[in-house]
PDB file of C-alpha atoms in Angstrom:
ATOM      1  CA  UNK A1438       2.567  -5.389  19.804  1.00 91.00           C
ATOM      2  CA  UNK A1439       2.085  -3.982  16.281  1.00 95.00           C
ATOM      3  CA  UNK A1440       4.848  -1.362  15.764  1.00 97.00           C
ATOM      4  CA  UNK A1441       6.152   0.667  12.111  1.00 98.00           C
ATOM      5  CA  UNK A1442       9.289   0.885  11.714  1.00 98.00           C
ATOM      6  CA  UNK A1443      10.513   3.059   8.955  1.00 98.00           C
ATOM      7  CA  UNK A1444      12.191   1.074   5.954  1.00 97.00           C
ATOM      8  CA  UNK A1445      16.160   1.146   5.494  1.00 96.00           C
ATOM      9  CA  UNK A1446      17.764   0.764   2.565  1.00 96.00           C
ATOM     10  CA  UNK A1447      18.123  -2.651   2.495  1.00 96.00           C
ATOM     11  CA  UNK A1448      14.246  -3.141   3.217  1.00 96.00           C
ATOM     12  CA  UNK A1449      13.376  -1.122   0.314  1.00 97.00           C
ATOM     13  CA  UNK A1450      15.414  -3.075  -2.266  1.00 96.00           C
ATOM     14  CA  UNK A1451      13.365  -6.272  -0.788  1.00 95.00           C
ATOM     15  CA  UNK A1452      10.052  -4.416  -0.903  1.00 95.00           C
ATOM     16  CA  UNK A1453      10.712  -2.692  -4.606  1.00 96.00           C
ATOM     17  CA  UNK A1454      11.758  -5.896  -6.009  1.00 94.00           C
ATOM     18  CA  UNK A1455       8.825  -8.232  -4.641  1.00 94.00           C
ATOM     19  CA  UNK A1456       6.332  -5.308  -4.845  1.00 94.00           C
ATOM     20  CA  UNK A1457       6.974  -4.878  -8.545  1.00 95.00           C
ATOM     21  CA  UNK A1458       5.606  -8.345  -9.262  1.00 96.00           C
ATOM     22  CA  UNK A1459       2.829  -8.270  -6.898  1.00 92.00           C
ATOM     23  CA  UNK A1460       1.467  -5.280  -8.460  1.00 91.00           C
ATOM     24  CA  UNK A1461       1.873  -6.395 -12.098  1.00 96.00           C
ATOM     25  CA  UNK A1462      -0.006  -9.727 -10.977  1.00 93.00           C
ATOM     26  CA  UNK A1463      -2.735  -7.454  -9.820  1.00 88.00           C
ATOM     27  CA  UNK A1464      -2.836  -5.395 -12.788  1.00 90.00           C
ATOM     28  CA  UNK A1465      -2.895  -8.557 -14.694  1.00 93.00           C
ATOM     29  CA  UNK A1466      -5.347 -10.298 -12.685  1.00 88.00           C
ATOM     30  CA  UNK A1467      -7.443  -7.222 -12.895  1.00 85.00           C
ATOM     31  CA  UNK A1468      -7.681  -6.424 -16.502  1.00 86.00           C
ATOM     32  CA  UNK A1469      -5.962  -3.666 -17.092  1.00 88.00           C
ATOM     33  CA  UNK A1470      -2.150  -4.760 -18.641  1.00 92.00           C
ATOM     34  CA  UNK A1471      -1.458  -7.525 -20.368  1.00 95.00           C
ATOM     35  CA  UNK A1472       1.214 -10.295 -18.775  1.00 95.00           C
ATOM     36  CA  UNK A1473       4.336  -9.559 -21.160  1.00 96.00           C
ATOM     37  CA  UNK A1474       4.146  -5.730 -20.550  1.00 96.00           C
ATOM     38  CA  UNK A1475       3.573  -5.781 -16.786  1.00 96.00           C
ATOM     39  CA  UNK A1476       6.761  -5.907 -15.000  1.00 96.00           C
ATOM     40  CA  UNK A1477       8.213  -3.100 -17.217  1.00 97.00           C
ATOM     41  CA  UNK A1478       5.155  -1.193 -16.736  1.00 96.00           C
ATOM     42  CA  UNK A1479       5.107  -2.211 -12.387  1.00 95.00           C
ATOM     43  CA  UNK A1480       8.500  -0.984 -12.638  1.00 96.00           C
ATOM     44  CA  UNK A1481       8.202   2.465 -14.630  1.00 97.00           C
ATOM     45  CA  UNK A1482       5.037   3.518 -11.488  1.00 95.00           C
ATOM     46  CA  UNK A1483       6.822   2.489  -9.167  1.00 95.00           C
ATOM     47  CA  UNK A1484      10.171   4.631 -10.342  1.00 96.00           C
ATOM     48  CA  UNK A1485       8.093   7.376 -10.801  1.00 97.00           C
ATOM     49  CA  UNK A1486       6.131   7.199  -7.630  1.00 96.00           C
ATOM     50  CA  UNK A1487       9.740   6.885  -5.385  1.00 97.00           C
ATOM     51  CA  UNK A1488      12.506   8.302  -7.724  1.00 97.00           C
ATOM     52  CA  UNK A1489      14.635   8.648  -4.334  1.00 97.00           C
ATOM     53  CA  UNK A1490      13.421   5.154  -3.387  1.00 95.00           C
ATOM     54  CA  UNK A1491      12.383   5.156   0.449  1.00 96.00           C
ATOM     55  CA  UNK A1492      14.032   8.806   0.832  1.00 97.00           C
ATOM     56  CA  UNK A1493      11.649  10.416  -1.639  1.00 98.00           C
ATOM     57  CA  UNK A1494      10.061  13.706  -0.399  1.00 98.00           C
ATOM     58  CA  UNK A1495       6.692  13.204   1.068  1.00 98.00           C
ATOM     59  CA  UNK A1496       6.239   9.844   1.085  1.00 98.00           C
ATOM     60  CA  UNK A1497       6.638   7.444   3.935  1.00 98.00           C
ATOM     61  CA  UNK A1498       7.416   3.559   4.178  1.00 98.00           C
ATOM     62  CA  UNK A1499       7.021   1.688   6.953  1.00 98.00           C
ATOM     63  CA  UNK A1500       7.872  -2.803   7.993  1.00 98.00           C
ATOM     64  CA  UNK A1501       5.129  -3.317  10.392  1.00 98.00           C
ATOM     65  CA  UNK A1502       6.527  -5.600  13.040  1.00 98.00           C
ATOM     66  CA  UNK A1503       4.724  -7.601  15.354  1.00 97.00           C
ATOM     67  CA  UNK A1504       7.322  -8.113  18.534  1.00 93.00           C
ATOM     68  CA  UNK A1505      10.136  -7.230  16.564  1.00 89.00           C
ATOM     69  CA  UNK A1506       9.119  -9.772  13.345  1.00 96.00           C
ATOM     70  CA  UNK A1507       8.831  -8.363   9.806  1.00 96.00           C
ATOM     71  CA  UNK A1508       4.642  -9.048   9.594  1.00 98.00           C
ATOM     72  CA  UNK A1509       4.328  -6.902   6.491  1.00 97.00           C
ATOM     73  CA  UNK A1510       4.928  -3.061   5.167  1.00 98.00           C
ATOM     74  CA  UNK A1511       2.716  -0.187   4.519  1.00 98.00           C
ATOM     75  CA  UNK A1512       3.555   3.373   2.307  1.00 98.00           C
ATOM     76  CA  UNK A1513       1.739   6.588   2.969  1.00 99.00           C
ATOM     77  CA  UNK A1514       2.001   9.384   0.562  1.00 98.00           C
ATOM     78  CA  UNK A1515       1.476  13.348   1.639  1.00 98.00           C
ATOM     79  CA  UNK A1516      -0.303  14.161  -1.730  1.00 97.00           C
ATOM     80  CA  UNK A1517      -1.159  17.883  -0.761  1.00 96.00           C
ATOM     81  CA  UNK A1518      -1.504  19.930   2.841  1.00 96.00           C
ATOM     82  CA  UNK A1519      -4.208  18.058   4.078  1.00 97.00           C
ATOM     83  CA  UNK A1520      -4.088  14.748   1.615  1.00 96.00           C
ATOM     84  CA  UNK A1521      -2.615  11.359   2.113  1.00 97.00           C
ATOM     85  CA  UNK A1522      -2.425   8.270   0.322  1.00 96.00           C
ATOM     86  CA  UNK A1523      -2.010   4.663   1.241  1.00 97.00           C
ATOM     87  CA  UNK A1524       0.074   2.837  -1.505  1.00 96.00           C
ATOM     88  CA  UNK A1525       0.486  -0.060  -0.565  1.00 95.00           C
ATOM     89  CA  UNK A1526      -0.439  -1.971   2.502  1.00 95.00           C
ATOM     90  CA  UNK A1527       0.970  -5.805   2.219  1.00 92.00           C
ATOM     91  CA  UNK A1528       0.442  -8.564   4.906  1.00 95.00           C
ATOM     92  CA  UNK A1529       2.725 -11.406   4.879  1.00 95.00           C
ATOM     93  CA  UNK A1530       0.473 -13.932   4.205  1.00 93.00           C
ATOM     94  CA  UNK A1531       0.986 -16.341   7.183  1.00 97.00           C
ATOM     95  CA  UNK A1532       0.362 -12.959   9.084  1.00 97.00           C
ATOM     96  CA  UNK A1533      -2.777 -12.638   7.344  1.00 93.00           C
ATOM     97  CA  UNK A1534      -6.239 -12.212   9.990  1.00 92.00           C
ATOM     98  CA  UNK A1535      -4.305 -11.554  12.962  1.00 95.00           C
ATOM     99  CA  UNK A1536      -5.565  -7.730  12.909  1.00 95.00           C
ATOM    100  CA  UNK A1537      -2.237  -6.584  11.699  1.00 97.00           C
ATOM    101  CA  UNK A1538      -3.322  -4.422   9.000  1.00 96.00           C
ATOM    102  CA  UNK A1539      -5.984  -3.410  11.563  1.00 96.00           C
ATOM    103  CA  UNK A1540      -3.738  -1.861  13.694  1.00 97.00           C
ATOM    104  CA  UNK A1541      -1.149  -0.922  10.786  1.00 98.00           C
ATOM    105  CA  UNK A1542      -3.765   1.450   8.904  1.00 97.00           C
ATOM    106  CA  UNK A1543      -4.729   2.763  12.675  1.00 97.00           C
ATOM    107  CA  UNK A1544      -1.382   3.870  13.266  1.00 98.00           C
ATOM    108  CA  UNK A1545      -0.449   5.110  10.265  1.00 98.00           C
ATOM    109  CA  UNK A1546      -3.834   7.647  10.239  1.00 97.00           C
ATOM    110  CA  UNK A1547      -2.232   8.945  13.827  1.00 98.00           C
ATOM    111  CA  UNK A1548       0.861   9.466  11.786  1.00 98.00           C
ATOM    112  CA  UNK A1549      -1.097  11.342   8.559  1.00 98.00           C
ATOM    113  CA  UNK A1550      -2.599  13.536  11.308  1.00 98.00           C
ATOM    114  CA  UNK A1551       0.789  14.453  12.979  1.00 97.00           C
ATOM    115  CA  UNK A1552       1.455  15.356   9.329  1.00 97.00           C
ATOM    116  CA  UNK A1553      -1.629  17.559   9.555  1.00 98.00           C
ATOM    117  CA  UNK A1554      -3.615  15.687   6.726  1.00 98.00           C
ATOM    118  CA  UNK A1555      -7.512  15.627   7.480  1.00 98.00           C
ATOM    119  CA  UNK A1556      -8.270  12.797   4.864  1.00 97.00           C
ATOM    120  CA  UNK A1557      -6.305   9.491   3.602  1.00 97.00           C
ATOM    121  CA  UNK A1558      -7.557   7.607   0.364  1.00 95.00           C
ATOM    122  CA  UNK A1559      -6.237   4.602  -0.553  1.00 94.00           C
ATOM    123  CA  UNK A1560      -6.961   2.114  -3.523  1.00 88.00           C
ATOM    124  CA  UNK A1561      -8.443  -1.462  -3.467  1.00 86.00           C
ATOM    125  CA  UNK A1562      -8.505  -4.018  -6.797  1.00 78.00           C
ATOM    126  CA  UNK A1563     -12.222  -4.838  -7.179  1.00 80.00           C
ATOM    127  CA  UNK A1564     -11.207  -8.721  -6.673  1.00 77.00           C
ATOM    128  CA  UNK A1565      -9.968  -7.910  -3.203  1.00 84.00           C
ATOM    129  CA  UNK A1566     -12.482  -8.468  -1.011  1.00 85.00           C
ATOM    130  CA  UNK A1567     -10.826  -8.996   1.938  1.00 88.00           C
ATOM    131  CA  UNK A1568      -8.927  -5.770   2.157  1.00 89.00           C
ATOM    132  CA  UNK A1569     -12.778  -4.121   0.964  1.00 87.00           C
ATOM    133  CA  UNK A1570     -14.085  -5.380   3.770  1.00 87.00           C
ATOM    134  CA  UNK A1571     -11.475  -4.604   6.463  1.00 91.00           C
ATOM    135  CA  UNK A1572     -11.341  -0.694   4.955  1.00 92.00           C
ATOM    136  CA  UNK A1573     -15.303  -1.032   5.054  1.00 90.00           C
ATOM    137  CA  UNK A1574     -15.239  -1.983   8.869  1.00 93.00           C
ATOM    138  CA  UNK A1575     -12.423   0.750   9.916  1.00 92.00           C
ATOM    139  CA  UNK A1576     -14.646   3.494   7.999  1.00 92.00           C
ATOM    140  CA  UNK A1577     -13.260   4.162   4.879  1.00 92.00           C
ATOM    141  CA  UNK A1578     -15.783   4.953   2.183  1.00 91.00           C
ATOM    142  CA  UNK A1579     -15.809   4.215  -1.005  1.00 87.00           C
ATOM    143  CA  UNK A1580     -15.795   7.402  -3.491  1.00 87.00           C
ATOM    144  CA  UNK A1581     -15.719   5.920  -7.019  1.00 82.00           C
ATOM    145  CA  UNK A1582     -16.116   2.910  -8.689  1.00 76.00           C
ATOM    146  CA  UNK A1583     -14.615   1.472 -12.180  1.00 74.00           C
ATOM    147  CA  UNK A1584     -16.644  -0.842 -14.138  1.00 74.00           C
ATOM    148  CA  UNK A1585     -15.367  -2.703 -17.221  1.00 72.00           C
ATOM    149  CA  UNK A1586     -17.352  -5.429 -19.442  1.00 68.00           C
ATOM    150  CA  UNK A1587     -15.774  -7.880 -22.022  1.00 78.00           C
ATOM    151  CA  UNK A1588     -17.591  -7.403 -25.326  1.00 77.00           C
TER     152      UNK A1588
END
């Protein structure tokens, strides 16, 4: 059974430290920094984003845990009244098509509602299309779209 759990101390030192990589690999792999200014630049969003690390005001992080094992974490931002955002959702990778992130993204929408949001956007790297097509199939839309070409 798929449960969140909200993130102690401990498991936010773990998450900030690997999540600051993974995200400047993204940005990396996606274009838009450039490898030898990417951890400083992972590091400075992230700071800003959780200043009180998983304390900060408004925002919410979560270990999902599948029968009491670590499977993978999600973060849920309260952006305005009626506004949420989804961070970061992360799947351990041996986790990975076992409808974790399913059931992750469908608990943490009961949770938005209990904050009384009405919407939750979230972001997706064009290269992802795994995640794409999981938010596809649970109904999120997409509402823009960034293009780049190499010239």
């Amino acid at each position: 059974m798929v449960t969140l759990v909200e993130m102690n101390a401990v498991e936010y030192q773990e998450y900030f430290s690997t999540s600051i990589k993974k995200y400047a690999k993204e940005k990396v792999l996606s274009g838009n920094w450039k490898q030898e200014e990417s951890i400083q630049k992972s590091e400075e969003e992230y700071t800003k984003l959780l200043p009180n690390g998983e304390k900060t005001e408004n925002n919410f992080l979560y270990t999902i845990k599948n029968d009491d094992k670590s499977v993978g974490v999600i973060w849920l931002a309260k952006k305005t009244e009626e506004t949420g955002y989804i961070y970061d959702i992360f799947i351990l990778e041996e986790y990975q098509g076992n409808g974790f992130g399913k059931e992750a993204l469908k608990q943490i929408e009961n949770i938005g509602r209990n904050l009384g949001l009405k919407k939750i956007g979230l972001h997706v790297f064009g290269h992802n299309t795994v995640a794409r097509g999981l938010y596809d199939k649970i109904g999120y839309v997409t509402t823009n779209v960034l293009m780049e070409k190499e010239i």
